[in-house]
Tab-separated table of C-alpha atoms in Angstrom:
chain	number	residue	atom	x	y	z
A	149	MET	CA	177.979	31.434	33.853
A	150	THR	CA	174.666	30.829	32.690
A	151	ASN	CA	174.603	27.414	34.361
A	152	SER	CA	175.702	28.541	37.734
A	153	ALA	CA	173.250	31.332	37.671
A	154	GLY	CA	170.451	28.837	36.788
A	155	THR	CA	171.240	26.335	39.463
A	156	LEU	CA	171.340	29.202	41.991
A	157	CYS	CA	168.330	30.263	40.651
A	158	ALA	CA	166.048	27.085	40.791
A	159	TRP	CA	168.111	26.254	44.618
A	160	SER	CA	166.538	29.662	45.361
A	161	VAL	CA	163.272	29.160	44.646
A	162	LEU	CA	162.867	25.642	45.852
A	163	SER	CA	164.238	26.720	49.627
A	164	SER	CA	161.994	29.658	49.257
A	165	LEU	CA	159.010	26.956	48.053
A	166	ALA	CA	160.142	25.416	51.116
A	167	VAL	CA	160.270	28.130	53.600
A	168	GLY	CA	157.511	29.539	52.257
A	169	LEU	CA	154.677	26.576	52.387
A	170	PHE	CA	155.769	25.757	55.829
A	171	VAL	CA	154.936	28.834	57.502
A	172	LEU	CA	152.036	28.507	55.355
A	173	SER	CA	151.077	25.255	56.789
A	174	HIS	CA	151.133	27.031	59.998
A	175	THR	CA	148.448	29.691	61.811
A	176	PRO	CA	146.832	32.027	61.175
A	177	TYR	CA	146.525	30.601	57.146
A	178	CYS	CA	146.460	26.193	58.182
A	179	TRP	CA	146.709	25.731	54.504
A	180	PRO	CA	147.704	21.663	54.225
A	181	VAL	CA	150.685	22.259	51.686
A	182	GLY	CA	153.004	21.477	54.952
A	183	ILE	CA	152.977	18.004	52.951
A	184	LEU	CA	154.591	19.459	50.284
A	185	VAL	CA	157.687	20.605	51.961
A	186	PRO	CA	159.462	17.791	51.993
A	187	SER	CA	158.969	17.355	48.564
A	188	THR	CA	161.204	20.587	47.936
A	189	MET	CA	163.821	19.231	50.269
A	190	VAL	CA	163.840	16.194	48.194
A	191	GLY	CA	164.172	18.221	45.084
A	192	LEU	CA	166.519	20.991	46.971
A	193	TRP	CA	169.283	18.137	48.214
A	194	ARG	CA	168.540	15.002	46.010
A	195	ALA	CA	170.866	16.744	42.872
A	196	PRO	CA	172.290	19.096	44.704
A	197	LEU	CA	171.841	22.295	42.707
A	198	VAL	CA	174.415	24.299	45.202
A	199	SER	CA	175.842	21.495	47.647
A	200	GLN	CA	178.819	19.427	46.775
A	201	LEU	CA	179.944	18.370	49.988
A	202	PRO	CA	178.276	17.275	53.678
A	203	ILE	CA	179.445	20.413	55.453
A	204	GLN	CA	177.130	22.821	52.126
A	205	VAL	CA	173.903	20.353	52.958
A	206	ILE	CA	174.709	21.573	56.927
A	207	VAL	CA	174.520	24.638	56.555
A	208	GLU	CA	171.926	25.269	53.838
A	209	SER	CA	169.468	22.447	56.212
A	210	LEU	CA	170.185	24.775	58.997
A	211	LEU	CA	169.660	28.329	57.909
A	212	ILE	CA	166.461	27.155	55.867
A	213	GLY	CA	164.769	25.371	59.136
A	214	SER	CA	166.133	28.255	61.057
A	215	LEU	CA	163.950	30.838	59.126
A	216	ALA	CA	161.628	28.745	58.024
A	217	CYS	CA	160.652	28.277	62.110
A	218	TRP	CA	161.789	32.003	63.235
A	219	LEU	CA	158.836	32.730	60.514
A	220	VAL	CA	156.011	30.260	62.732
A	221	THR	CA	157.030	31.299	65.789
A	222	PRO	CA	157.075	34.970	67.036
A	223	PHE	CA	155.286	33.513	70.531
A	224	PHE	CA	158.574	31.985	71.352
A	225	ALA	CA	159.995	35.523	72.635
A	226	GLY	CA	157.319	35.862	75.257
A	227	ALA	CA	158.250	32.772	77.051
A	228	VAL	CA	161.671	34.058	79.023
A	229	ALA	CA	160.532	37.825	79.621
A	230	ALA	CA	164.019	38.588	79.448
A	231	TYR	CA	167.032	38.120	76.378
A	232	GLU	CA	164.052	37.723	74.144
A	233	LEU	CA	166.548	37.588	70.656
A	234	PRO	CA	168.478	34.510	72.167
A	235	VAL	CA	165.762	32.470	73.480
A	236	HIS	CA	163.801	32.860	70.007
A	237	VAL	CA	167.781	32.221	67.747
A	238	ILE	CA	168.184	29.564	70.730
A	239	CYS	CA	165.043	27.815	69.469
A	240	CYS	CA	164.751	28.158	65.713
A	241	MET	CA	168.699	26.479	65.829
A	242	VAL	CA	167.264	23.062	67.729
A	243	TYR	CA	164.156	23.202	65.410
A	244	SER	CA	166.496	23.192	62.299
A	245	SER	CA	168.269	20.353	63.349
A	246	GLN	CA	165.503	18.214	62.475
A	247	THR	CA	165.821	19.953	58.970
A	248	VAL	CA	169.506	19.070	59.012
A	249	GLY	CA	169.151	14.822	59.970
A	250	THR	CA	166.596	14.855	56.809
A	251	ALA	CA	169.129	16.836	54.256
A	252	LEU	CA	172.151	14.683	55.384
A	253	VAL	CA	169.491	11.933	54.639
A	254	ILE	CA	168.000	13.472	51.585
A	255	TRP	CA	171.279	13.651	50.237
A	256	SER	CA	173.073	10.295	50.628
A	257	THR	CA	169.944	8.507	49.406
A	258	ARG	CA	170.446	10.964	46.548
A	259	SER	CA	171.998	7.443	44.017
A	260	TRP	CA	168.463	5.774	45.458
A	261	SER	CA	165.240	5.906	43.975
A	262	VAL	CA	163.036	8.137	45.405
A	263	MET	CA	160.940	4.993	45.726
A	264	ALA	CA	163.698	3.561	47.671
A	265	SER	CA	164.609	6.514	49.514
A	266	ALA	CA	161.594	7.351	50.702
A	267	PRO	CA	160.263	5.235	53.960
A	268	LEU	CA	164.770	5.831	55.261
A	269	ILE	CA	164.283	9.916	54.498
A	270	ALA	CA	160.572	9.637	56.162
A	271	LEU	CA	162.113	7.047	59.254
A	272	ALA	CA	165.096	8.716	59.538
A	273	SER	CA	162.956	12.668	60.047
A	274	THR	CA	160.340	11.079	62.311
A	275	LEU	CA	163.336	9.708	64.264
A	276	ALA	CA	165.383	13.451	64.368
A	277	GLU	CA	161.879	15.056	65.415
A	278	LEU	CA	161.439	12.145	68.388
A	279	GLY	CA	164.911	13.014	69.808
A	280	HIS	CA	163.847	16.777	69.383
A	281	ALA	CA	160.460	16.895	71.585
A	282	MET	CA	162.384	14.490	74.650
A	283	ALA	CA	165.202	16.524	74.223
A	284	PHE	CA	163.406	20.191	74.028
A	285	GLY	CA	159.588	19.818	73.583
A	286	ILE	CA	159.291	23.258	73.970
A	287	THR	CA	159.670	23.834	70.667
A	288	TRP	CA	158.434	20.548	69.336
A	289	ILE	CA	155.205	21.262	70.222
A	290	THR	CA	154.608	24.141	68.021
A	291	THR	CA	156.168	23.199	64.332
A	292	ASN	CA	155.506	19.193	64.571
A	293	ALA	CA	154.694	17.657	61.216
A	294	ALA	CA	151.696	16.867	62.298
A	295	LEU	CA	149.709	19.329	63.263
A	296	THR	CA	150.026	20.536	59.818
A	297	MET	CA	147.164	18.199	59.111
A	298	THR	CA	144.837	18.895	61.888
A	299	THR	CA	142.802	20.817	59.778
A	300	THR	CA	142.018	17.910	57.633
A	301	PRO	CA	140.631	14.331	57.708
A	302	VAL	CA	143.924	13.335	57.637
A	303	ALA	CA	144.698	14.353	61.423
A	304	GLN	CA	142.134	11.551	62.222
A	305	TRP	CA	144.748	8.919	61.769
A	306	SER	CA	146.337	10.566	64.710
A	307	GLY	CA	144.677	8.201	67.105
A	308	VAL	CA	145.617	5.128	64.831
A	309	LEU	CA	149.668	5.878	64.221
A	310	SER	CA	150.051	8.488	66.768
A	311	PRO	CA	151.684	11.756	66.041
A	312	PHE	CA	154.961	10.740	65.149
A	313	GLY	CA	153.584	7.887	62.879
A	314	LEU	CA	150.940	10.430	61.268
A	315	SER	CA	154.230	13.009	60.526
A	316	ALA	CA	156.743	10.008	59.393
A	317	ALA	CA	153.122	9.455	57.147
A	318	VAL	CA	153.180	13.454	55.616
A	319	CYS	CA	157.129	12.945	55.059
A	320	TRP	CA	156.497	9.766	53.292
A	321	ILE	CA	154.395	11.402	50.693
A	322	GLY	CA	156.192	14.105	50.868
A	323	CYS	CA	159.484	12.571	49.886
A	324	LEU	CA	157.574	10.680	46.963
A	325	LEU	CA	155.983	13.682	45.484
A	326	TRP	CA	158.781	15.056	43.524
A	327	PRO	CA	159.327	13.110	40.524
A	328	ASP	CA	162.159	10.569	39.805
A	329	TRP	CA	163.714	12.168	37.226
A	330	SER	CA	166.817	9.261	36.612
A	331	LYS	CA	163.645	7.221	35.762
A	332	SER	CA	162.870	7.976	32.172
A	333	SER	CA	159.649	8.658	30.483
A	334	TRP	CA	156.687	7.271	32.162
A	335	ARG	CA	158.725	5.872	34.998
A	336	ARG	CA	159.803	9.350	36.282
A	337	TYR	CA	156.185	9.912	37.956
A	338	VAL	CA	155.337	6.000	40.013
A	339	SER	CA	156.465	8.227	42.943
A	340	THR	CA	154.265	10.872	42.408
A	341	VAL	CA	151.150	8.766	41.619
A	342	THR	CA	151.802	6.699	44.794
A	343	ALA	CA	152.329	9.539	46.771
A	344	ILE	CA	149.034	10.706	45.448
A	345	SER	CA	147.469	7.900	45.918
A	346	ALA	CA	148.519	7.270	49.801
A	347	LEU	CA	147.682	10.443	50.243
A	348	ALA	CA	143.877	9.966	48.322
A	349	ILE	CA	144.094	6.676	51.014
A	350	LEU	CA	144.828	8.121	54.132
A	351	TRP	CA	141.909	11.532	53.286
A	352	VAL	CA	138.869	8.771	52.605
A	353	GLY	CA	140.032	6.962	54.819
A	354	GLY	CA	140.083	10.148	57.533
A	355	LEU	CA	136.016	10.757	56.528
A	356	LEU	CA	135.251	7.219	57.272
A	357	ILE	CA	137.494	6.675	60.466
A	358	GLU	CA	135.599	10.436	61.983
A	359	SER	CA	132.276	9.317	60.588
A	360	ALA	CA	132.119	6.160	62.563
A	361	ILE	CA	133.154	8.187	66.192
A	362	ASP	CA	130.121	8.376	68.146
A	363	ASP	CA	128.546	11.781	68.194
A	364	ARG	CA	127.589	11.885	71.915
A	365	PRO	CA	126.746	14.777	73.595
A	366	PRO	CA	129.045	15.557	77.497
A	367	ALA	CA	128.483	13.245	80.019
A	368	PHE	CA	127.839	16.588	82.494
A	369	ASN	CA	127.282	19.739	82.375
A	370	ALA	CA	130.548	21.846	82.142
A	371	LEU	CA	130.724	26.306	83.046
A	372	LEU	CA	134.402	27.518	82.080
A	373	VAL	CA	134.989	31.098	83.195
A	374	GLN	CA	136.997	33.552	81.405
A	375	PRO	CA	138.052	36.433	83.121
A	376	CYS	CA	140.712	37.916	80.255
A	377	LEU	CA	142.850	40.293	82.533
A	378	ALA	CA	146.816	39.378	83.990
A	379	GLN	CA	147.481	38.057	86.865
A	380	GLY	CA	149.456	40.654	87.885
A	381	THR	CA	146.180	42.460	88.406
A	382	VAL	CA	144.801	40.298	91.101
A	383	SER	CA	142.153	41.819	92.573
A	384	LEU	CA	140.382	42.871	89.263
A	385	HIS	CA	141.132	39.072	88.181
A	386	THR	CA	139.519	37.746	91.347
A	387	GLN	CA	136.587	39.449	90.992
A	388	HIS	CA	136.107	38.952	87.353
A	389	LEU	CA	136.091	35.174	87.915
A	390	GLN	CA	133.771	35.794	90.849
A	391	THR	CA	131.339	38.339	88.643
A	392	LEU	CA	131.719	35.414	86.049
A	393	THR	CA	131.191	32.361	87.551
A	394	SER	CA	128.231	34.200	90.117
A	395	LEU	CA	126.343	34.686	86.376
A	396	GLN	CA	125.891	32.022	85.240
A	397	THR	CA	125.457	29.563	88.042
A	398	ASP	CA	121.772	28.144	88.200
A	399	GLY	CA	121.590	24.804	89.600
A	400	LYS	CA	122.050	22.799	86.772
A	401	VAL	CA	126.353	23.296	85.790
A	402	ASP	CA	128.136	19.918	87.323
A	403	LEU	CA	131.654	21.191	87.204
A	404	ILE	CA	133.677	24.987	87.166
A	405	LEU	CA	136.968	25.259	85.557
A	406	TRP	CA	138.676	28.451	86.476
A	407	GLY	CA	142.416	28.284	84.418
A	408	GLU	CA	145.990	27.252	85.467
A	409	GLY	CA	146.735	30.377	89.046
A	410	ALA	CA	143.352	31.125	89.227
A	411	VAL	CA	144.112	31.027	93.012
A	412	GLN	CA	145.874	30.970	95.247
A	413	GLY	CA	146.646	26.884	96.615
A	414	GLY	CA	148.513	27.446	99.902
A	415	PRO	CA	150.124	24.754	101.923
A	416	TYR	CA	149.201	21.360	101.332
A	417	SER	CA	148.271	20.533	104.651
A	418	GLN	CA	145.467	23.185	104.869
A	419	LEU	CA	143.351	21.556	101.682
A	420	SER	CA	141.620	19.329	103.263
A	421	GLN	CA	141.484	21.035	106.813
A	422	PRO	CA	138.117	22.014	108.408
A	423	VAL	CA	137.831	25.892	107.271
A	424	GLU	CA	137.953	28.138	110.277
A	425	THR	CA	135.908	31.771	110.953
A	426	ASN	CA	137.707	35.192	110.233
A	427	VAL	CA	140.280	32.459	108.518
A	428	ASP	CA	142.865	33.640	105.597
A	429	LYS	CA	140.905	36.819	105.982
A	430	TYR	CA	141.108	38.494	101.339
A	431	ASP	CA	144.088	40.273	101.059
A	432	PRO	CA	143.513	42.120	97.219
A	433	HIS	CA	147.426	41.621	96.417
A	434	ILE	CA	147.393	38.332	96.851
A	435	GLY	CA	143.314	37.463	95.668
A	436	MET	CA	141.997	34.689	95.967
A	437	THR	CA	143.198	32.371	98.075
A	438	PHE	CA	141.713	28.057	98.344
A	439	THR	CA	140.700	28.198	102.176
A	440	ARG	CA	138.758	31.571	101.417
A	441	PHE	CA	136.929	29.650	98.340
A	442	ARG	CA	135.912	26.738	100.080
A	443	GLU	CA	134.689	28.950	103.159
A	444	GLN	CA	132.649	31.112	101.131
A	445	LEU	CA	132.086	30.364	96.936
A	446	VAL	CA	131.493	26.582	97.224
A	447	HIS	CA	128.453	26.846	98.955
A	448	GLN	CA	127.507	29.091	97.212
A	449	TYR	CA	128.110	27.825	93.711
A	450	GLN	CA	126.603	24.388	95.096
A	451	THR	CA	128.757	22.609	92.552
A	452	SER	CA	132.017	20.840	92.520
A	453	CYS	CA	135.004	22.937	90.988
A	454	LEU	CA	139.011	22.461	88.968
A	455	LEU	CA	141.057	25.650	90.469
A	456	GLY	CA	144.172	25.706	88.196
A	457	ALA	CA	146.459	26.835	92.351
A	458	LEU	CA	149.448	26.576	93.038
A	459	VAL	CA	150.509	24.551	96.415
A	460	GLY	CA	153.241	24.375	98.302
A	461	ASP	CA	154.765	21.542	100.680
A	462	SER	CA	157.701	21.021	102.735
A	463	LEU	CA	159.995	17.734	102.985
A	464	VAL	CA	162.775	16.553	104.663
A	465	VAL	CA	166.140	16.150	102.876
A	466	ARG	CA	169.079	14.319	103.647
A	467	LYS	CA	172.223	16.024	102.771
A	468	ASP	CA	175.627	15.466	103.790
A	469	GLY	CA	174.617	13.447	106.485
A	470	ASN	CA	172.689	16.289	107.386
A	471	GLU	CA	168.239	16.742	107.451
A	472	TYR	CA	166.209	20.231	105.953
A	473	LEU	CA	163.672	20.994	105.499
A	474	GLU	CA	163.004	21.830	101.622
A	475	ASP	CA	160.048	23.901	100.450
A	476	ARG	CA	158.688	22.680	97.354
A	477	THR	CA	156.003	24.113	94.982
A	478	TYR	CA	153.343	22.707	92.628
A	479	ASN	CA	151.110	23.644	89.800
A	480	CYS	CA	148.251	22.285	90.763
A	481	GLY	CA	144.478	21.463	89.769
A	482	LEU	CA	142.585	21.373	92.960
A	483	LEU	CA	139.079	19.877	92.823
A	484	VAL	CA	136.709	20.558	95.394
A	485	SER	CA	133.090	19.888	96.239
A	486	PRO	CA	130.473	22.034	98.182
A	487	TYR	CA	131.094	19.568	100.931
A	488	ALA	CA	134.697	19.236	101.395
A	489	PHE	CA	138.481	19.299	99.524
A	490	VAL	CA	138.127	15.733	96.936
A	491	ASP	CA	141.267	15.596	95.140
A	492	CYS	CA	144.400	17.195	93.820
A	493	HIS	CA	146.460	17.318	90.431
A	494	GLU	CA	149.814	18.166	90.166
A	495	LYS	CA	151.262	19.116	87.048
A	496	ILE	CA	153.893	16.225	85.893
A	497	ALA	CA	155.089	17.532	82.750
A	498	LEU	CA	156.719	21.570	83.739
A	499	MET	CA	157.417	23.809	80.991
A	500	PRO	CA	161.338	24.198	80.706
A	501	VAL	CA	163.007	27.435	81.706
A	502	ARG	CA	160.366	28.970	83.133
A	503	GLU	CA	159.065	25.978	85.497
A	504	THR	CA	162.120	23.349	85.113
A	505	SER	CA	165.880	23.509	84.871
A	506	ILE	CA	166.277	23.099	80.754
A	507	THR	CA	166.742	18.683	81.422
A	508	CYS	CA	168.547	17.696	78.362
A	509	LEU	CA	171.453	20.039	80.003
A	510	SER	CA	172.066	18.141	83.021
A	511	TRP	CA	174.637	17.100	82.580
A	512	LEU	CA	176.283	20.235	82.285
A	513	PRO	CA	175.242	22.038	85.345
A	514	ARG	CA	177.062	24.592	85.523
A	515	LEU	CA	176.196	25.350	81.686
A	516	GLN	CA	172.433	24.477	82.925
A	517	ASP	CA	172.938	27.359	86.175
A	518	TRP	CA	174.261	29.877	83.420
A	519	ILE	CA	171.663	29.830	81.280
A	520	HIS	CA	169.482	30.069	83.680
A	521	SER	CA	170.086	32.998	85.402
A	522	GLN	CA	171.336	34.647	81.988
A	523	LEU	CA	167.305	34.054	81.008
A	524	GLY	CA	165.846	35.059	84.487
A	525	ALA	CA	164.566	32.134	84.748
A	526	ARG	CA	162.352	31.957	87.999
A	527	SER	CA	162.445	29.636	90.779
A	528	PHE	CA	161.231	26.534	89.590
A	529	TYR	CA	158.321	24.330	90.205
A	530	GLU	CA	158.131	20.180	91.314
A	531	PRO	CA	157.334	18.182	88.490
A	532	GLY	CA	154.566	16.194	90.285
A	533	ARG	CA	154.497	12.954	91.913
A	534	ASN	CA	152.100	10.971	90.565
A	535	PHE	CA	149.073	10.941	88.046
A	536	HIS	CA	145.934	9.833	88.321
A	537	PRO	CA	141.995	10.583	87.393
A	538	LEU	CA	140.000	12.703	89.102
A	539	THR	CA	136.337	11.445	90.122
A	540	PHE	CA	133.998	13.540	91.070
A	541	GLU	CA	129.344	13.755	91.528
A	542	ASP	CA	127.496	14.922	89.125
A	543	ARG	CA	123.546	17.237	89.990
A	544	SER	CA	121.899	13.376	89.952
A	545	GLY	CA	124.837	11.297	91.938
A	546	LYS	CA	126.770	9.980	89.598
A	547	LYS	CA	129.922	9.294	90.208
A	548	ARG	CA	131.947	11.294	86.688
A	549	ARG	CA	135.727	10.695	85.889
A	550	ILE	CA	138.089	13.258	84.243
A	551	ALA	CA	141.502	13.589	83.860
A	552	VAL	CA	143.099	17.356	83.764
A	553	ALA	CA	145.726	18.339	81.882
A	554	ILE	CA	147.771	22.435	82.864
A	555	CYS	CA	148.960	24.009	79.927
A	556	TYR	CA	152.043	22.339	78.681
A	557	GLU	CA	150.679	19.202	79.331
A	558	SER	CA	148.090	19.690	76.862
A	559	TRP	CA	150.984	19.802	74.022
A	560	LEU	CA	152.742	16.107	75.006
A	561	PRO	CA	150.858	13.801	73.383
A	562	TRP	CA	152.530	10.988	75.345
A	563	LEU	CA	151.984	12.165	79.251
A	564	PRO	CA	149.159	9.522	80.806
A	565	GLN	CA	146.559	11.553	80.697
A	566	TYR	CA	145.978	10.847	76.921
A	567	HIS	CA	146.948	6.647	77.692
A	568	CYS	CA	144.721	5.718	80.478
A	569	ASN	CA	143.372	2.232	81.176
A	570	GLU	CA	139.936	4.124	82.920
A	571	PRO	CA	137.523	5.498	79.739
A	572	LEU	CA	136.770	9.290	81.230
A	573	ASP	CA	134.154	11.248	80.719
A	574	ALA	CA	136.722	14.685	80.003
A	575	ILE	CA	139.679	15.847	79.466
A	576	CYS	CA	139.988	19.827	81.291
A	577	HIS	CA	142.572	21.661	80.088
A	578	LEU	CA	143.671	24.326	82.342
A	579	ALA	CA	145.703	26.921	81.000
A	580	TYR	CA	146.996	30.052	80.859
A	581	ASP	CA	147.913	32.781	78.003
A	582	GLY	CA	148.402	35.171	79.599
A	583	ASP	CA	152.221	35.579	78.334
A	584	PHE	CA	150.838	34.692	75.178
A	585	LYS	CA	147.905	37.516	74.836
A	586	ASP	CA	149.690	39.599	71.627
A	587	HIS	CA	150.302	36.671	69.518
A	588	PRO	CA	146.759	34.753	69.008
A	589	GLU	CA	148.497	32.284	66.916
A	590	TYR	CA	149.772	30.916	69.851
A	591	THR	CA	146.439	30.616	70.929
A	592	GLN	CA	145.380	28.590	67.544
A	593	ARG	CA	147.683	26.477	67.349
A	594	MET	CA	147.391	25.004	70.912
A	595	LEU	CA	144.055	24.112	70.519
A	596	LEU	CA	144.861	22.291	67.141
A	597	THR	CA	147.467	20.565	69.845
A	598	ILE	CA	144.460	20.001	71.485
A	599	ARG	CA	142.179	18.781	68.615
A	600	LEU	CA	145.021	16.263	68.320
A	601	ARG	CA	144.553	14.901	71.708
A	602	ALA	CA	140.960	14.873	71.474
A	603	ILE	CA	141.412	12.012	68.338
A	604	GLU	CA	144.228	10.537	69.809
A	605	THR	CA	141.492	9.973	73.171
A	606	ARG	CA	138.103	10.187	71.183
A	607	THR	CA	137.074	11.991	74.903
A	608	TRP	CA	135.927	15.430	74.677
A	609	GLN	CA	138.503	18.293	75.378
A	610	LEU	CA	137.570	21.268	77.813
A	611	VAL	CA	139.912	23.964	77.812
A	612	CYS	CA	139.400	26.504	80.552
A	613	SER	CA	142.125	29.651	79.664
A	614	HIS	CA	142.761	33.469	80.631
A	615	PHE	CA	142.839	35.566	77.757
A	616	ALA	CA	140.999	33.602	74.736
A	617	GLY	CA	141.184	30.055	73.878
A	618	THR	CA	138.111	28.451	75.897
A	619	ALA	CA	136.328	25.954	74.304
A	620	VAL	CA	135.251	22.965	74.558
A	621	ILE	CA	136.207	20.559	71.356
A	622	ASP	CA	134.245	16.567	70.780
A	623	PRO	CA	135.985	13.498	70.197
A	624	ARG	CA	136.413	13.865	66.138
A	625	GLY	CA	138.177	16.637	67.019
A	626	ARG	CA	136.207	18.895	66.340
A	627	ILE	CA	135.764	22.612	67.817
A	628	VAL	CA	132.050	22.737	68.938
A	629	LYS	CA	131.874	26.042	70.486
A	630	GLN	CA	135.103	28.731	71.132
A	631	LEU	CA	134.912	31.823	72.925
A	632	PRO	CA	136.373	35.262	71.173
A	633	PRO	CA	139.403	37.474	72.792
A	634	GLY	CA	137.569	39.070	76.427
A	635	PRO	CA	135.801	37.799	79.486
A	636	GLY	CA	133.064	35.276	79.147
A	637	VAL	CA	131.872	31.715	80.067
A	638	LEU	CA	131.708	28.698	78.466
A	639	ARG	CA	128.276	26.362	78.861
A	640	THR	CA	128.570	22.633	77.700
A	641	ASP	CA	124.448	22.484	77.482
A	642	ARG	CA	124.818	25.840	75.751
A	643	MET	CA	126.334	25.419	72.487
A	644	GLU	CA	124.383	25.662	69.915
């Protein structure tokens, strides 16, 4: 009886440590203790304290993973207006599938030495993470292991190993930290010493990598506008954008950025047409349209502008031998100069449920449609048809090349924005964080993610949001300047 009570107590302590360390490694704490989470998992399931059967391991790891995810993702409930609790529960259970996979490998290799089992555990954990990211990225983006290392020099290895490679390294070191109690004397601590040595090498190596990065200023001057008003208050929102931009435009800005959905784009056919007099009169219920922006404001600002906008298009679709005209909507970033419409980036990665269907359920269309209807999903957007960098001229007439990422695209490291064959002067992120304004940890985690994108691409990142989080991040992954919550502007030539 005493032995059983002691075993249960040890299980409770280790499981609580696993959850607590996971929480502390994420915002708002950002402690670099995420590397210890795999170690507690090894302690739980290498020498099973309570579990003797695979089903017990699955139940335990499901509970621990779901609880850990629940505590660090309160903002998931804001992802969908209706059925917030079920959405959060589903997200947490999806994340816990990673924990289950890792736990089963630890349990299956419990007879191996720690040194032998750690690489296999790290591989299994990373493959589970990769599958999670591809199947339902909305949960992966804010819970991945690489994110917990962003504030440390170890994050610099993300540019070499990729975020998934960094996650594998973190898991491998974490597993090795647990002493191999099957060994005798000093041999049981060989794995621990190996883990500490490997972590020290990654830490010092990260410092050396960071010091070798060219500390150059941005190639052009940008003005990032943060209105801090909800999209529901359209007229005030537009007035704030105009007022804030006008106050800071003094002829020394090369590019003005307005966040996701800042203007109404209209149909594609009108984007590049000449602007006619008295066309597109201002309607306070609709807000600023792209045509009116071209007609009035871009000439006032006398510089290139990058605007978040929804753009419509009609395509002829053939179905059952008949042709139909089908309306489609794209979430875009529109680049316009004082003289003409220049180019457009169409958002190619859409957020599941909010902007597109749940792709992992595409083989069950009826279930997919039912879930969407229950979650109150709005009409979906169409994914972008292609990606290419956008080019504009700065004040000196020199051509500048940028890539654009819209909101959800900022989180996904495999997108073409972060693997351009052409050199980029900056990557511009247009975000809308209005649904998460009561959860500052969401904005903090978004910036941590974009810091990783800066490290991976060694390119300046310009983040333009609506409520908070507008920031400039250098190629080393450091936040050079960030606006606090509230209306304001950030200029890249005034970052002291």
